């Protein structure tokens, strides 16, 4: 079975990521705080131990000052230090024993040391404190030895029960605070993830309206997240471009049906009349049928041309071409239809050789010139010129025809766009000539512009850069 990655909502994903990152962060901080506290506390205990010994030495010194080894007082001191985990022995300057904790109560000493060992082992499994004894010289005011103090305890440090309890309490506090912070953090992660995921979810739900084919709908959603705003405007743009395409597609279907039906109906009527014997199949009738068939072939060719441009077939075959010859040929070919409308074609063609695809550019000039003838009334005038300006080859086709309304100018290069359908019915165009022309000029690295005024005329300008590589 193929592996399929598990789908998970952005909301859940963000919550899990945030929570994981924050949990790792909090646990790390918790462990670090704990380590620092342990370290600082052990330093504090070590220093405390040193200060306890110093205080004991001071006490012994003051006892000597008063020349009084008060045994009861010394015993009290000894018991106090025993409770701190220190087994002490005090000797006079002749090293004769004055008081010893072990002699006083060896059971108590052993049990105190055992308690410390158990307590430490319980908390620190790796604790291996050594019991060691240290001897301190107690000096009098004239710096001579007055006594010796022997202190036995676990080193380098150890904790008494109350200190272990204190550490336990601290750990508990860290744990409770950690858990509280984790709960807050998880809540924040959920809220944060929701605030990021919700707008995306809403946009996605709104997109479903468009997905169901309502391309004319726009998503009305304001977000303070830039990416979401961008997403909304991209979807809206996509919808309006789909809407445009959809309208064009619908129009194409009706247009094609209409364009094909008219000649086909005429052919059918002619043929039926001939079959029924109403008309003779004389050359006149047959050539009228042939005319309609030619029109059909022309239409189908235009459609094929267009689909060629949709596929990758529009590879250029670039040669150095005599542009004056190229344009002159087309004028010659179209002279007949111009004369039918008494339209005069004037030209000013510079003798130029330019690198271009001859057949493709011929098609462009043919489209522009035939449009000018088509959309210019009888006795009109067309002026076609070609020249070089700023390293660019320019062909201009200007007529004093019917012109194009301002609102339509930006659309005439769209496929199947026709300014006025009824007007084109008479003229025979299906609205792909300019689309193809623009694609050809673009593939040459050039541009095509139109300047037109309703009732005055139009000028189409093709501008192709004089370069070897397109
Ligand atoms: P068509 O095959 O309909 O002529 P085109 O793509 O060549 O299609 O042109 C698109 C539309 O632009 C035409 O239907 C027409 O309305 C307008 N048009 C093109 N050339 C001219 C022109 N010289 N004068 C006026 N209108 C024009």
CSV table of C-alpha atoms and ligand atoms in Angstrom, one decimal:
chain,number,residue,atom,x,y,z
A,1,UNK,CA,0.0,0.0,0.0
A,2,UNK,CA,1.4,3.4,-1.0
A,3,UNK,CA,2.4,5.6,1.9
A,4,UNK,CA,0.0,8.5,2.2
A,5,UNK,CA,1.1,11.4,4.4
A,6,UNK,CA,-1.5,12.1,7.1
A,7,UNK,CA,-3.4,15.3,6.5
A,8,UNK,CA,-3.7,17.6,9.5
A,9,UNK,CA,-5.3,21.0,9.8
A,10,UNK,CA,-3.1,24.1,9.9
A,11,UNK,CA,-4.7,24.9,13.3
A,12,UNK,CA,-3.7,21.6,14.8
A,13,UNK,CA,-0.3,21.6,13.2
A,14,UNK,CA,0.5,25.1,14.5
A,15,UNK,CA,-0.8,24.2,18.0
A,16,UNK,CA,1.4,21.1,18.1
A,17,UNK,CA,4.5,23.0,16.8
A,18,UNK,CA,4.0,25.9,19.2
A,19,UNK,CA,3.4,23.6,22.1
A,20,UNK,CA,6.4,21.4,21.3
A,21,UNK,CA,8.7,24.3,20.9
A,22,UNK,CA,7.5,26.0,24.1
A,23,UNK,CA,7.6,22.8,26.1
A,24,UNK,CA,11.2,22.1,25.1
A,25,UNK,CA,12.0,25.8,26.0
A,26,UNK,CA,10.3,25.6,29.4
A,27,UNK,CA,11.7,22.2,30.3
A,28,UNK,CA,15.2,23.5,29.4
A,29,UNK,CA,14.7,26.6,31.5
A,30,UNK,CA,13.4,24.5,34.4
A,31,UNK,CA,16.4,22.1,34.3
A,32,UNK,CA,18.8,25.0,34.1
A,33,UNK,CA,17.2,26.9,37.0
A,34,UNK,CA,17.3,23.7,39.0
A,35,UNK,CA,21.0,23.1,38.2
A,36,UNK,CA,21.9,26.7,39.1
A,37,UNK,CA,20.0,26.6,42.4
A,38,UNK,CA,21.7,23.3,43.4
A,39,UNK,CA,25.2,24.7,42.5
A,40,UNK,CA,24.6,27.9,44.4
A,41,UNK,CA,23.1,26.1,47.4
A,42,UNK,CA,26.1,23.8,47.7
A,43,UNK,CA,28.4,26.8,47.6
A,44,UNK,CA,26.4,28.4,50.3
A,45,UNK,CA,26.5,25.3,52.5
A,46,UNK,CA,30.2,25.0,52.0
A,47,UNK,CA,30.8,28.6,53.1
A,48,UNK,CA,28.4,28.1,56.0
A,49,UNK,CA,30.4,25.1,57.1
A,50,UNK,CA,33.6,27.1,57.0
A,51,UNK,CA,32.0,30.0,59.0
A,52,UNK,CA,30.7,27.4,61.6
A,53,UNK,CA,34.3,26.1,62.2
A,54,UNK,CA,35.6,29.7,62.5
A,55,UNK,CA,32.9,30.5,65.1
A,56,UNK,CA,33.8,27.4,67.0
A,57,UNK,CA,37.5,28.4,67.0
A,58,UNK,CA,36.5,31.9,68.3
A,59,UNK,CA,34.4,30.3,71.0
A,60,UNK,CA,37.4,28.1,72.1
A,61,UNK,CA,39.6,31.2,72.1
A,62,UNK,CA,37.2,33.2,74.3
A,63,UNK,CA,37.0,30.2,76.7
A,64,UNK,CA,40.8,30.2,77.0
A,65,UNK,CA,40.9,34.0,77.5
A,66,UNK,CA,38.8,33.5,80.7
A,67,UNK,CA,41.1,30.5,81.6
A,68,UNK,CA,38.2,28.4,81.9
A,69,UNK,CA,37.6,25.2,80.0
A,70,UNK,CA,34.0,25.1,81.1
A,71,UNK,CA,33.1,21.5,80.2
A,72,UNK,CA,29.3,22.0,80.3
A,73,UNK,CA,29.6,24.9,77.9
A,74,UNK,CA,32.0,22.9,75.6
A,75,UNK,CA,29.6,19.9,75.7
A,76,UNK,CA,26.7,22.2,74.6
A,77,UNK,CA,28.9,23.4,71.8
A,78,UNK,CA,29.8,19.9,70.8
A,79,UNK,CA,26.1,18.7,70.7
A,80,UNK,CA,25.2,21.8,68.7
A,81,UNK,CA,27.9,20.9,66.1
A,82,UNK,CA,27.0,17.2,66.2
A,83,UNK,CA,23.5,18.3,65.2
A,84,UNK,CA,25.1,20.0,62.2
A,85,UNK,CA,26.8,16.8,61.2
A,86,UNK,CA,30.3,17.7,62.7
A,87,UNK,CA,32.0,15.3,65.1
A,88,UNK,CA,34.4,17.5,67.1
A,89,UNK,CA,37.2,16.8,69.6
A,90,UNK,CA,38.9,19.6,71.6
A,91,UNK,CA,42.5,19.1,73.0
A,92,UNK,CA,44.4,21.6,75.2
A,93,UNK,CA,47.8,22.9,74.1
A,94,UNK,CA,49.5,19.7,75.6
A,95,UNK,CA,47.2,17.7,73.3
A,96,UNK,CA,45.3,16.3,76.3
A,97,UNK,CA,41.7,15.6,75.4
A,98,UNK,CA,39.3,18.1,76.9
A,99,UNK,CA,36.1,16.9,75.2
A,100,UNK,CA,35.2,14.4,72.4
A,101,UNK,CA,31.8,13.9,70.8
A,102,UNK,CA,32.5,10.3,70.2
A,103,UNK,CA,33.3,9.7,73.9
A,104,UNK,CA,30.3,11.7,74.9
A,105,UNK,CA,27.9,9.6,72.8
A,106,UNK,CA,29.4,7.4,70.1
A,107,UNK,CA,25.9,6.0,69.2
A,108,UNK,CA,24.6,9.4,68.6
A,109,UNK,CA,27.6,10.3,66.4
A,110,UNK,CA,27.2,7.1,64.3
A,111,UNK,CA,23.5,7.6,63.9
A,112,UNK,CA,23.9,11.3,62.9
A,113,UNK,CA,26.5,10.3,60.2
A,114,UNK,CA,24.3,7.4,59.0
A,115,UNK,CA,21.3,9.7,58.7
A,116,UNK,CA,23.4,12.2,56.6
A,117,UNK,CA,24.7,9.4,54.4
A,118,UNK,CA,21.2,7.9,53.9
A,119,UNK,CA,19.7,11.3,53.2
A,120,UNK,CA,22.3,12.3,50.7
A,121,UNK,CA,22.2,8.8,48.9
A,122,UNK,CA,18.5,9.1,48.7
A,123,UNK,CA,18.6,12.4,46.9
A,124,UNK,CA,21.8,11.9,44.9
A,125,UNK,CA,22.3,8.4,43.7
A,126,UNK,CA,25.8,9.1,42.8
A,127,UNK,CA,26.9,10.8,46.1
A,128,UNK,CA,30.0,9.3,47.5
A,129,UNK,CA,30.9,11.7,50.3
A,130,UNK,CA,34.1,10.8,52.2
A,131,UNK,CA,34.2,11.0,56.0
A,132,UNK,CA,37.3,13.0,56.8
A,133,UNK,CA,38.9,14.6,59.8
A,134,UNK,CA,40.7,17.9,59.9
A,135,UNK,CA,42.8,19.4,62.7
A,136,UNK,CA,42.8,23.2,63.3
A,137,UNK,CA,45.4,25.0,65.5
A,138,UNK,CA,43.6,27.4,67.9
A,139,UNK,CA,45.9,30.3,68.6
A,140,UNK,CA,45.8,32.7,71.5
A,141,UNK,CA,46.3,36.5,71.5
A,142,UNK,CA,50.1,36.2,71.4
A,143,UNK,CA,49.9,33.8,68.4
A,144,UNK,CA,50.9,30.7,70.4
A,145,UNK,CA,48.9,27.4,70.3
A,146,UNK,CA,46.3,27.3,73.0
A,147,UNK,CA,44.3,24.3,71.8
A,148,UNK,CA,43.6,21.9,69.0
A,149,UNK,CA,40.3,21.3,67.3
A,150,UNK,CA,39.5,18.1,65.4
A,151,UNK,CA,36.5,18.3,63.1
A,152,UNK,CA,35.2,15.1,61.4
A,153,UNK,CA,32.4,15.3,58.7
A,154,UNK,CA,31.5,14.2,55.2
A,155,UNK,CA,33.2,16.2,52.4
A,156,UNK,CA,33.2,18.2,50.3
A,157,UNK,CA,29.7,19.1,51.4
A,158,UNK,CA,26.6,17.4,52.7
A,159,UNK,CA,23.1,18.5,53.6
A,160,UNK,CA,21.2,18.1,56.8
A,161,UNK,CA,17.5,17.0,56.7
A,162,UNK,CA,16.1,20.6,56.9
A,163,UNK,CA,18.4,21.6,54.0
A,164,UNK,CA,17.3,18.6,51.9
A,165,UNK,CA,13.7,19.5,52.7
A,166,UNK,CA,14.4,23.1,51.5
A,167,UNK,CA,15.8,21.7,48.2
A,168,UNK,CA,12.8,19.5,47.8
A,169,UNK,CA,10.5,22.4,48.3
A,170,UNK,CA,12.3,24.5,45.7
A,171,UNK,CA,12.0,21.6,43.2
A,172,UNK,CA,8.4,21.4,43.9
A,173,UNK,CA,7.9,25.1,43.3
A,174,UNK,CA,9.8,24.8,40.0
A,175,UNK,CA,7.7,21.9,39.0
A,176,UNK,CA,4.4,23.7,39.9
A,177,UNK,CA,5.5,26.9,38.2
A,178,UNK,CA,6.6,24.9,35.1
A,179,UNK,CA,3.3,23.1,34.9
A,180,UNK,CA,1.3,26.4,35.3
A,181,UNK,CA,3.4,28.1,32.6
A,182,UNK,CA,3.0,25.0,30.3
A,183,UNK,CA,-0.8,25.2,30.7
A,184,UNK,CA,-0.8,29.0,29.9
A,185,UNK,CA,1.6,28.3,27.0
A,186,UNK,CA,-0.6,25.6,25.5
A,187,UNK,CA,-3.6,28.0,25.8
A,188,UNK,CA,-1.6,30.8,24.1
A,189,UNK,CA,-0.5,28.3,21.4
A,190,UNK,CA,-4.1,27.3,20.7
A,191,UNK,CA,-5.3,31.0,20.6
A,192,UNK,CA,-2.3,32.0,18.4
A,193,UNK,CA,-2.8,29.0,16.0
A,194,UNK,CA,-6.5,29.8,15.7
A,195,UNK,CA,-5.8,33.4,14.9
A,196,UNK,CA,-3.6,32.3,12.0
A,197,UNK,CA,-5.6,29.4,10.8
A,198,UNK,CA,-9.1,31.0,11.1
A,199,UNK,CA,-8.7,33.6,8.3
A,200,UNK,CA,-7.3,30.9,6.0
A,201,UNK,CA,-10.2,28.6,6.8
A,202,UNK,CA,-12.7,31.4,6.1
A,203,UNK,CA,-11.0,32.3,2.8
A,204,UNK,CA,-11.0,28.7,1.9
A,205,UNK,CA,-14.8,28.4,2.7
A,206,UNK,CA,-15.5,31.5,0.7
A,207,UNK,CA,-13.4,30.1,-2.2
A,208,UNK,CA,-15.9,27.2,-2.4
A,209,UNK,CA,-18.5,29.6,-3.8
A,210,UNK,CA,-16.2,30.4,-6.7
A,211,UNK,CA,-15.2,26.8,-7.0
A,212,UNK,CA,-18.9,26.0,-7.7
A,213,UNK,CA,-18.7,28.0,-10.9
A,214,UNK,CA,-19.8,31.4,-9.6
A,215,UNK,CA,-16.8,33.2,-11.2
A,216,UNK,CA,-18.5,36.5,-11.2
A,217,UNK,CA,-18.5,36.4,-7.3
A,218,UNK,CA,-15.7,38.1,-5.4
A,219,UNK,CA,-14.5,37.3,-1.9
A,220,UNK,CA,-15.3,40.1,0.5
A,221,UNK,CA,-12.9,39.5,3.3
A,222,UNK,CA,-10.6,41.9,5.1
A,223,UNK,CA,-7.7,40.6,7.1
A,224,UNK,CA,-4.8,42.2,8.9
A,225,UNK,CA,-2.5,39.4,7.8
A,226,UNK,CA,-0.7,40.5,4.6
A,227,UNK,CA,-0.4,37.0,3.2
A,228,UNK,CA,-4.2,36.4,3.6
A,229,UNK,CA,-5.0,39.7,2.0
A,230,UNK,CA,-2.7,38.7,-0.9
A,231,UNK,CA,-4.4,35.3,-1.1
A,232,UNK,CA,-7.9,37.0,-1.2
A,233,UNK,CA,-6.8,39.3,-4.0
A,234,UNK,CA,-5.2,36.5,-6.0
A,235,UNK,CA,-8.3,34.4,-5.7
A,236,UNK,CA,-10.4,37.4,-6.8
A,237,UNK,CA,-8.2,38.0,-9.8
A,238,UNK,CA,-8.3,34.4,-10.7
A,239,UNK,CA,-12.1,34.4,-10.4
A,240,UNK,CA,-12.4,37.4,-12.7
A,241,UNK,CA,-10.0,36.0,-15.2
A,242,UNK,CA,-11.9,32.7,-15.1
A,243,UNK,CA,-15.1,34.7,-15.5
A,244,UNK,CA,-13.7,36.5,-18.6
A,245,UNK,CA,-12.6,33.2,-20.1
A,246,UNK,CA,-15.9,31.6,-19.3
A,247,UNK,CA,-17.8,34.5,-21.1
A,248,UNK,CA,-15.4,34.2,-24.0
A,249,UNK,CA,-15.9,30.5,-24.2
A,250,UNK,CA,-19.7,30.8,-24.2
A,251,UNK,CA,-19.5,33.5,-26.8
A,252,UNK,CA,-17.1,31.4,-28.9
A,253,UNK,CA,-19.6,28.5,-28.9
A,254,UNK,CA,-22.5,30.6,-30.0
A,255,UNK,CA,-20.3,32.6,-32.4
A,256,UNK,CA,-18.9,29.5,-34.0
A,257,UNK,CA,-22.3,27.9,-34.2
A,258,UNK,CA,-23.7,31.0,-35.8
A,259,UNK,CA,-20.8,31.5,-38.2
A,260,UNK,CA,-21.0,27.9,-39.3
A,261,UNK,CA,-24.7,27.7,-39.5
A,262,UNK,CA,-25.1,30.7,-41.9
A,263,UNK,CA,-23.0,29.3,-44.8
A,264,UNK,CA,-24.2,25.7,-44.1
A,265,UNK,CA,-27.9,26.7,-44.2
A,266,UNK,CA,-27.3,28.5,-47.5
A,267,UNK,CA,-25.4,25.5,-48.9
A,268,UNK,CA,-28.2,23.2,-47.7
A,269,UNK,CA,-30.9,25.4,-49.3
A,270,UNK,CA,-29.1,25.5,-52.6
A,271,UNK,CA,-28.5,21.7,-52.7
A,272,UNK,CA,-32.1,20.9,-51.7
A,273,UNK,CA,-33.4,23.1,-54.4
A,274,UNK,CA,-31.1,21.4,-56.9
A,275,UNK,CA,-32.1,17.9,-55.7
A,276,UNK,CA,-35.8,18.8,-55.8
A,277,UNK,CA,-35.3,19.9,-59.4
A,278,UNK,CA,-36.3,23.5,-58.6
A,279,UNK,CA,-32.9,24.8,-59.7
A,280,UNK,CA,-30.5,23.5,-62.3
A,281,UNK,CA,-27.0,22.5,-61.2
A,282,UNK,CA,-25.6,25.2,-63.5
A,283,UNK,CA,-22.1,26.7,-63.0
A,284,UNK,CA,-23.6,29.9,-61.5
A,285,UNK,CA,-25.4,28.0,-58.7
A,286,UNK,CA,-22.5,25.7,-58.1
A,287,UNK,CA,-20.0,28.6,-57.8
A,288,UNK,CA,-22.4,30.3,-55.3
A,289,UNK,CA,-22.3,27.1,-53.2
A,290,UNK,CA,-18.5,27.0,-53.7
A,291,UNK,CA,-18.3,30.6,-52.3
A,292,UNK,CA,-20.0,29.5,-49.2
A,293,UNK,CA,-17.8,26.5,-48.8
A,294,UNK,CA,-14.7,28.7,-49.3
A,295,UNK,CA,-16.1,31.0,-46.5
A,296,UNK,CA,-16.5,27.9,-44.3
A,297,UNK,CA,-12.9,26.8,-45.0
A,298,UNK,CA,-11.7,30.3,-44.2
A,299,UNK,CA,-13.5,30.2,-40.8
A,300,UNK,CA,-12.1,26.8,-40.0
A,301,UNK,CA,-8.6,27.9,-40.9
A,302,UNK,CA,-8.8,30.9,-38.6
A,303,UNK,CA,-9.9,28.6,-35.8
A,304,UNK,CA,-7.0,26.3,-36.5
A,305,UNK,CA,-4.6,29.2,-36.6
A,306,UNK,CA,-5.8,30.2,-33.1
A,307,UNK,CA,-5.4,26.7,-31.7
A,308,UNK,CA,-1.9,26.6,-33.2
A,309,UNK,CA,-1.1,29.6,-31.1
A,310,UNK,CA,-2.5,27.9,-28.0
A,311,UNK,CA,-0.1,25.0,-28.5
A,312,UNK,CA,3.6,25.1,-28.9
A,313,UNK,CA,3.5,25.2,-32.7
A,314,UNK,CA,4.3,28.8,-33.1
A,315,UNK,CA,8.1,28.4,-33.5
A,316,UNK,CA,9.6,31.2,-35.5
A,317,UNK,CA,11.5,30.7,-38.8
A,318,UNK,CA,13.6,33.8,-38.9
A,319,UNK,CA,15.2,35.0,-42.1
A,320,UNK,CA,16.5,38.3,-43.4
A,321,UNK,CA,13.4,39.5,-45.2
A,322,UNK,CA,12.8,42.4,-47.6
A,323,UNK,CA,10.0,44.0,-45.8
A,324,UNK,CA,9.0,46.3,-48.7
A,325,UNK,CA,8.3,43.2,-50.9
A,326,UNK,CA,6.5,41.5,-48.1
A,327,UNK,CA,4.1,44.4,-47.5
A,328,UNK,CA,3.7,45.2,-51.2
A,329,UNK,CA,2.6,41.5,-51.9
A,330,UNK,CA,-0.1,41.8,-49.3
A,331,UNK,CA,-1.4,45.1,-50.6
A,332,UNK,CA,-1.5,43.5,-54.0
A,333,UNK,CA,-3.5,40.5,-52.7
A,334,UNK,CA,-6.0,42.7,-50.9
A,335,UNK,CA,-6.3,45.3,-53.6
A,336,UNK,CA,-9.3,43.5,-55.1
A,337,UNK,CA,-11.4,43.7,-51.9
A,338,UNK,CA,-10.3,47.4,-51.4
A,339,UNK,CA,-11.4,48.2,-55.0
A,340,UNK,CA,-14.8,46.6,-54.4
A,341,UNK,CA,-15.4,49.3,-51.8
A,342,UNK,CA,-13.5,52.0,-53.8
A,343,UNK,CA,-11.0,52.2,-51.0
A,344,UNK,CA,-7.6,53.7,-51.9
A,345,UNK,CA,-4.5,52.1,-50.3
A,346,UNK,CA,-1.5,54.4,-50.2
A,347,UNK,CA,1.9,53.3,-49.0
A,348,UNK,CA,5.3,54.6,-48.0
A,349,UNK,CA,7.6,51.6,-47.6
A,350,UNK,CA,11.3,52.0,-46.8
A,351,UNK,CA,13.6,49.5,-48.5
A,352,UNK,CA,14.6,47.6,-45.4
A,353,UNK,CA,15.8,44.1,-44.8
A,354,UNK,CA,14.8,42.8,-41.3
A,355,UNK,CA,15.2,39.5,-39.4
A,356,UNK,CA,11.8,38.1,-39.0
A,357,UNK,CA,9.5,35.2,-39.7
A,358,UNK,CA,8.1,36.1,-43.2
A,359,UNK,CA,4.9,34.0,-43.1
A,360,UNK,CA,4.0,35.1,-39.6
A,361,UNK,CA,4.6,38.9,-40.2
A,362,UNK,CA,2.7,38.6,-43.5
A,363,UNK,CA,-0.2,37.2,-41.5
A,364,UNK,CA,-0.1,40.2,-39.2
A,365,UNK,CA,0.0,42.7,-42.0
A,366,UNK,CA,-2.7,40.8,-43.8
A,367,UNK,CA,-4.9,40.9,-40.7
A,368,UNK,CA,-4.3,44.6,-40.1
A,369,UNK,CA,-4.9,45.6,-43.7
A,370,UNK,CA,-7.9,43.4,-44.2
A,371,UNK,CA,-9.4,44.8,-40.9
A,372,UNK,CA,-8.8,48.3,-42.2
A,373,UNK,CA,-10.6,47.4,-45.5
A,374,UNK,CA,-13.4,45.6,-43.6
A,375,UNK,CA,-14.0,48.5,-41.1
A,376,UNK,CA,-13.6,51.4,-43.6
A,377,UNK,CA,-16.7,52.6,-45.5
A,378,UNK,CA,-16.7,52.9,-49.2
A,379,UNK,CA,-14.5,55.6,-50.7
A,380,UNK,CA,-12.3,55.5,-47.7
A,381,UNK,CA,-8.5,55.7,-47.5
A,382,UNK,CA,-5.8,53.5,-46.0
A,383,UNK,CA,-2.3,54.6,-45.5
A,384,UNK,CA,0.4,51.9,-44.8
A,385,UNK,CA,4.0,52.8,-44.1
A,386,UNK,CA,7.1,50.9,-42.8
A,387,UNK,CA,10.3,52.5,-41.4
A,388,UNK,CA,13.0,52.2,-38.8
A,389,UNK,CA,13.0,54.4,-35.7
A,390,UNK,CA,15.2,54.0,-32.5
A,391,UNK,CA,16.5,50.6,-33.6
A,392,UNK,CA,13.0,49.4,-34.1
A,393,UNK,CA,11.2,48.3,-37.3
A,394,UNK,CA,7.7,49.8,-37.5
A,395,UNK,CA,4.7,49.0,-39.6
A,396,UNK,CA,1.8,51.4,-39.4
A,397,UNK,CA,-1.7,50.8,-40.9
A,398,UNK,CA,-3.9,53.8,-40.7
A,399,UNK,CA,-7.5,54.1,-42.0
A,400,UNK,CA,-10.2,56.7,-41.9
A,401,UNK,CA,-12.8,54.0,-41.2
A,402,UNK,CA,-15.5,53.6,-38.5
A,403,UNK,CA,-13.0,53.6,-35.6
A,404,UNK,CA,-13.3,51.8,-32.3
A,405,UNK,CA,-15.2,53.0,-29.2
A,406,UNK,CA,-12.9,53.9,-26.3
A,407,UNK,CA,-14.4,51.3,-24.0
A,408,UNK,CA,-13.6,48.5,-26.4
A,409,UNK,CA,-10.0,49.4,-27.3
A,410,UNK,CA,-8.4,47.5,-24.4
A,411,UNK,CA,-10.3,44.4,-25.3
A,412,UNK,CA,-9.9,44.1,-29.1
A,413,UNK,CA,-6.8,42.0,-28.7
A,414,UNK,CA,-8.7,39.4,-26.6
A,415,UNK,CA,-9.7,36.3,-28.5
A,416,UNK,CA,-13.2,36.3,-30.0
A,417,UNK,CA,-13.7,39.9,-29.0
A,418,UNK,CA,-15.7,41.9,-31.5
A,419,UNK,CA,-16.8,45.4,-31.0
A,420,UNK,CA,-20.2,45.0,-32.4
A,421,UNK,CA,-21.4,41.5,-33.3
A,422,UNK,CA,-24.0,42.7,-35.8
A,423,UNK,CA,-21.4,44.8,-37.5
A,424,UNK,CA,-19.1,41.8,-37.8
A,425,UNK,CA,-21.8,39.6,-39.2
A,426,UNK,CA,-21.7,41.7,-42.3
A,427,UNK,CA,-17.9,41.9,-42.4
A,428,UNK,CA,-17.3,38.2,-41.7
A,429,UNK,CA,-14.7,38.4,-38.8
A,430,UNK,CA,-14.9,36.2,-35.8
A,431,UNK,CA,-12.6,38.2,-33.5
A,432,UNK,CA,-9.3,36.2,-33.6
A,433,UNK,CA,-7.2,38.2,-36.1
A,434,UNK,CA,-5.8,40.7,-33.6
A,435,UNK,CA,-5.3,38.0,-31.0
A,436,UNK,CA,-3.1,36.0,-33.4
A,437,UNK,CA,-1.4,39.2,-34.6
A,438,UNK,CA,-0.5,40.2,-31.1
A,439,UNK,CA,0.9,36.7,-30.3
A,440,UNK,CA,3.1,36.8,-33.5
A,441,UNK,CA,4.4,40.3,-32.7
A,442,UNK,CA,5.1,39.3,-29.1
A,443,UNK,CA,7.0,36.2,-30.2
A,444,UNK,CA,9.3,38.6,-32.2
A,445,UNK,CA,9.9,40.5,-29.0
A,446,UNK,CA,7.7,43.4,-30.2
A,447,UNK,CA,4.5,45.2,-29.3
A,448,UNK,CA,1.3,46.2,-31.1
A,449,UNK,CA,-0.5,49.4,-30.4
A,450,UNK,CA,-3.8,50.9,-31.5
A,451,UNK,CA,-4.9,54.5,-31.7
A,452,UNK,CA,-8.5,54.9,-32.7
A,453,UNK,CA,-11.4,57.4,-32.6
A,454,UNK,CA,-15.0,56.4,-33.3
A,455,UNK,CA,-16.1,57.8,-36.7
A,456,UNK,CA,-12.6,59.2,-37.5
A,457,UNK,CA,-10.4,56.1,-38.0
A,458,UNK,CA,-7.8,53.8,-36.5
A,459,UNK,CA,-4.1,53.4,-36.6
A,460,UNK,CA,-2.4,50.1,-35.7
A,461,UNK,CA,1.3,50.2,-35.1
A,462,UNK,CA,3.6,47.1,-35.0
A,463,UNK,CA,6.9,47.7,-33.4
A,464,UNK,CA,9.6,45.0,-33.7
A,465,UNK,CA,13.1,45.5,-32.2
A,466,UNK,CA,16.0,45.1,-34.7
A,467,UNK,CA,17.6,42.2,-33.0
A,468,UNK,CA,18.9,38.8,-34.1
A,469,UNK,CA,17.5,36.9,-31.2
A,470,UNK,CA,13.9,37.0,-30.1
B,1,LIG,P1,-12.3,40.2,-36.6
B,1,LIG,O1,-12.0,38.9,-37.2
B,1,LIG,O2,-13.7,40.3,-35.9
B,1,LIG,O3,-12.0,41.4,-37.4
B,1,LIG,P2,-10.1,41.0,-35.0
B,1,LIG,O4,-9.4,40.4,-33.8
B,1,LIG,O5,-9.2,41.2,-36.2
B,1,LIG,O6,-11.4,40.2,-35.3
B,1,LIG,O7,-10.6,42.4,-34.5
B,1,LIG,C1,-11.3,42.5,-33.3
B,1,LIG,C2,-12.3,43.7,-33.4
B,1,LIG,O8,-11.6,44.9,-33.4
B,1,LIG,C3,-13.1,43.7,-34.7
B,1,LIG,O9,-14.2,42.8,-34.5
B,1,LIG,C4,-13.4,45.1,-34.8
B,1,LIG,O10,-14.6,45.4,-34.1
B,1,LIG,C5,-12.3,45.8,-34.2
B,1,LIG,N1,-11.3,46.4,-35.3
B,1,LIG,C6,-10.2,45.8,-35.7
B,1,LIG,N2,-9.5,46.5,-36.6
B,1,LIG,C7,-10.3,47.6,-36.8
B,1,LIG,C8,-10.2,48.8,-37.6
B,1,LIG,N3,-9.2,49.0,-38.5
B,1,LIG,N4,-11.2,49.7,-37.5
B,1,LIG,C9,-12.2,49.5,-36.6
B,1,LIG,N5,-12.4,48.5,-35.8
B,1,LIG,C10,-11.4,47.5,-35.9
